[in-house]
Short mmCIF file of C-alpha atoms in Angstrom, two decimals:
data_model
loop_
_atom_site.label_atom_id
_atom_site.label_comp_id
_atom_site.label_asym_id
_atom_site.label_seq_id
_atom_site.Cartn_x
_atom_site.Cartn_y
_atom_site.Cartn_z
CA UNK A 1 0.00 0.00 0.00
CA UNK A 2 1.25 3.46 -0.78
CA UNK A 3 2.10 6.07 1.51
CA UNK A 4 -0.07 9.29 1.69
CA UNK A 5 2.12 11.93 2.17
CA UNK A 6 -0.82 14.05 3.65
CA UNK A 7 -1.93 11.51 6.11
CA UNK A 8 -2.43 13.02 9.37
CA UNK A 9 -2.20 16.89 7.98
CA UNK A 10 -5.82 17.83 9.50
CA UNK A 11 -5.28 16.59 12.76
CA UNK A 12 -1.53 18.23 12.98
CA UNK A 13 -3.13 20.84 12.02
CA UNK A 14 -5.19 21.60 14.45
CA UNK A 15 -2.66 21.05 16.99
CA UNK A 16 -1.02 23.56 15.92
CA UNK A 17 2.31 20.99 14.38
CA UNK A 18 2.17 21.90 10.85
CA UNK A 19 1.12 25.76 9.32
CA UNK A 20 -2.90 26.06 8.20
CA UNK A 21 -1.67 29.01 5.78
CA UNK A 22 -0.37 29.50 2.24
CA UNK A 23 2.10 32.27 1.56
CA UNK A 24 0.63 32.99 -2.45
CA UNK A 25 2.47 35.37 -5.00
CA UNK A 26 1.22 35.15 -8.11
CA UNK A 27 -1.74 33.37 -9.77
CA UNK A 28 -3.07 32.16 -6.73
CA UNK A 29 -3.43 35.30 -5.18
CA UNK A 30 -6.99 36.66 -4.44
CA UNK A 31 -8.74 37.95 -7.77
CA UNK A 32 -6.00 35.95 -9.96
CA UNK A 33 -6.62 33.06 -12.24
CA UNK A 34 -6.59 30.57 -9.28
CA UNK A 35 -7.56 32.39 -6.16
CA UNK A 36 -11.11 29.32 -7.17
CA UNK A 37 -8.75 27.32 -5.68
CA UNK A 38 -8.12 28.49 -2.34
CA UNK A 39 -11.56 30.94 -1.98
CA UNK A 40 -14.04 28.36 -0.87
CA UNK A 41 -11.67 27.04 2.05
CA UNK A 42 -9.62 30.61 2.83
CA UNK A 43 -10.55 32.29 6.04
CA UNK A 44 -8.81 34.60 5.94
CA UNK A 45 -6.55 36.48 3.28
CA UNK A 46 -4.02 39.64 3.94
CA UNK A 47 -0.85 40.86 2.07
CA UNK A 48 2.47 40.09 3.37
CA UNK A 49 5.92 39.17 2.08
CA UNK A 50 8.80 36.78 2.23
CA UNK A 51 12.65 37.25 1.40
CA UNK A 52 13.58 35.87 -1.85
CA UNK A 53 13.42 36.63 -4.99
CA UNK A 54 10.95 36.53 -7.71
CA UNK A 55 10.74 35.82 -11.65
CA UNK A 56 8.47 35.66 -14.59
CA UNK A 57 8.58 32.73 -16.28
CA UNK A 58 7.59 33.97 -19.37
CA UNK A 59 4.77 30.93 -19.71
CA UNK A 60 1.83 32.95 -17.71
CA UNK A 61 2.84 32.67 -14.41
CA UNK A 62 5.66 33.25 -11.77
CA UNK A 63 8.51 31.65 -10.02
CA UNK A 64 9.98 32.47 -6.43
CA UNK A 65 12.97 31.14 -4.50
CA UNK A 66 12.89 31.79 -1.06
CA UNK A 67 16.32 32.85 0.90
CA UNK A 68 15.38 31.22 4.32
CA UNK A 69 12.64 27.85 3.76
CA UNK A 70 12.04 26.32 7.34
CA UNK A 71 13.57 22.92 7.75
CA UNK A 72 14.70 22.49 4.15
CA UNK A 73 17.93 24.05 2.34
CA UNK A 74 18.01 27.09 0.58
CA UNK A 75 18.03 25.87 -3.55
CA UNK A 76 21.33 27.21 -5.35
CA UNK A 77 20.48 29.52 -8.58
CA UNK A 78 21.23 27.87 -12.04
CA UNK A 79 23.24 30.75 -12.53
CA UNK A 80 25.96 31.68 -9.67
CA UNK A 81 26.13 35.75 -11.04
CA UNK A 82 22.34 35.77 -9.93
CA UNK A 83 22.06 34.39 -6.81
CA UNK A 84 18.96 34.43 -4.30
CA UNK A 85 18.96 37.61 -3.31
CA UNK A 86 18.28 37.38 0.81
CA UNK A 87 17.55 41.37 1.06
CA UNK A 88 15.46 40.86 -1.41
CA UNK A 89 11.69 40.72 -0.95
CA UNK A 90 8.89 38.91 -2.58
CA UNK A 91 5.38 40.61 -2.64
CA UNK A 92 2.11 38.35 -1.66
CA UNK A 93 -0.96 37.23 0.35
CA UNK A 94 -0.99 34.84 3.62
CA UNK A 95 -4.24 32.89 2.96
CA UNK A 96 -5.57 31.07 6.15
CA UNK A 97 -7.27 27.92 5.55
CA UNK A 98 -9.70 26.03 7.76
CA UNK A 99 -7.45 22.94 9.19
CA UNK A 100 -9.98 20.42 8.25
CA UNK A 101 -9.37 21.47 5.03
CA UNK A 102 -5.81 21.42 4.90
CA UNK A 103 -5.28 17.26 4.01
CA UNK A 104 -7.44 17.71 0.97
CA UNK A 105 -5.92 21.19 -0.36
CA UNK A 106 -2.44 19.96 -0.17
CA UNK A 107 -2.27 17.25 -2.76
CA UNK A 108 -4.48 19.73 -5.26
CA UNK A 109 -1.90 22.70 -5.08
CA UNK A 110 1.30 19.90 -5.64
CA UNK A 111 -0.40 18.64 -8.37
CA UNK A 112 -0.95 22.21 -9.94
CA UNK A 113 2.61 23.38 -8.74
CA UNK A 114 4.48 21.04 -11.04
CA UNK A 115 8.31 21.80 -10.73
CA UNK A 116 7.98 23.53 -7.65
CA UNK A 117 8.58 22.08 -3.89
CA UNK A 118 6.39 23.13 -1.24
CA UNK A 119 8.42 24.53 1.58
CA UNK A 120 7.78 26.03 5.05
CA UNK A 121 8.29 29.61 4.90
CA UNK A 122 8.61 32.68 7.40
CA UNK A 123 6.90 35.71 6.59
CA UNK A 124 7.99 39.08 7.30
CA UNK A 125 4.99 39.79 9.13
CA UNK A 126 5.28 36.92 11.15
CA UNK A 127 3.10 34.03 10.23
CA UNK A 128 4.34 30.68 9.23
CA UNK A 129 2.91 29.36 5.97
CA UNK A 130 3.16 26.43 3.03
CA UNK A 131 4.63 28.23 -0.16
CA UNK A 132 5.97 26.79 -3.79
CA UNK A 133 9.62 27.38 -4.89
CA UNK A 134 11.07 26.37 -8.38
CA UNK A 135 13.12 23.25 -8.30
CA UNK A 136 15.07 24.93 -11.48
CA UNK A 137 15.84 28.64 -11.98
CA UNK A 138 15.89 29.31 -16.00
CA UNK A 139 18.25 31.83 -17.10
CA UNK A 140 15.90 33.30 -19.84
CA UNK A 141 13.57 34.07 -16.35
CA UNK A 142 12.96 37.81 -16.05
CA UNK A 143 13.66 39.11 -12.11
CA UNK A 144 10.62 41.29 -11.41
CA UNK A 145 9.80 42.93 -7.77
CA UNK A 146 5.83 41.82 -8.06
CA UNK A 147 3.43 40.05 -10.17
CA UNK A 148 1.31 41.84 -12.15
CA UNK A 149 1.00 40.16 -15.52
CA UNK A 150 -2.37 40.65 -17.10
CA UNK A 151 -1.99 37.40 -18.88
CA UNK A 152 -2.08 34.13 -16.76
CA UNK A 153 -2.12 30.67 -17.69
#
């Protein structure tokens, strides 16, 4: 029988072991292409940032890398001249989600976050929250402060 990676999320959860929010930058952000995702379970949603730095892809949506992930290592840049910045500062939302919801949310965001890693992150405001990093940096990314693009995919 296979593992379930979520097993046990909603219950930790509530206990307060694993974070109930999702630091958000681009198209799941509230009013974006795939704020449907996370609007029927958010309770709550408020801007905030994380240091790290931030790129569009060029294919409709963006890509972060976080200097600091909790519990995990920092990912190198494909290209050593463009490092992570970790002054630098990446522009989002903290979305709170109901903890019974958490277990089922998970899976749906990994599945739509293909080539990213969901990490533990700190935000500058505080709060602890689940957000996607790329696995690969492309050089032909373009470093942007905020995402903005009128065109998302």
């Amino acid at each position: 029988m296979r593992s379930n990676p979520t097993a046990g999320v909603a219950r930790a959860a509530r206990l307060g072991a694993v974070p109930t929010s999702l630091f958000v930058y681009g198209t799941l952000m509230p009013g974006r292409l795939r704020w449907g995702l996370l609007e029927g379970v958010a309770v709550s949603h408020a801007p905030d940032s994380v240091a790290g730095r931030l790129w569009d892809t060029g294919e409709g949506w963006p890509a972060a890398r976080f200097s600091r992930p909790l519990g995990v290592s920092a990912l190198e840049s494909v290209d050593p001249v463009d490092p992570v910045d970790p002054a630098g500062t990446i522009p989002g939302w903290v979305v709170g989600v109901r903890a019974a919801d958490l277990a089922g949310l998970l899976p749906v965001l990994d599945e739509v976050e293909t080539g990213f890693r969901r990490v533990r992150v700190r935000t500058l405001g505080g709060a602890e929250a689940w957000g996607y990093e790329a696995l690969v940096r492309e050089a032909w990314w373009q470093a942007i402060e905020r995402w903005d693009a009128a065109e998302e995919r």
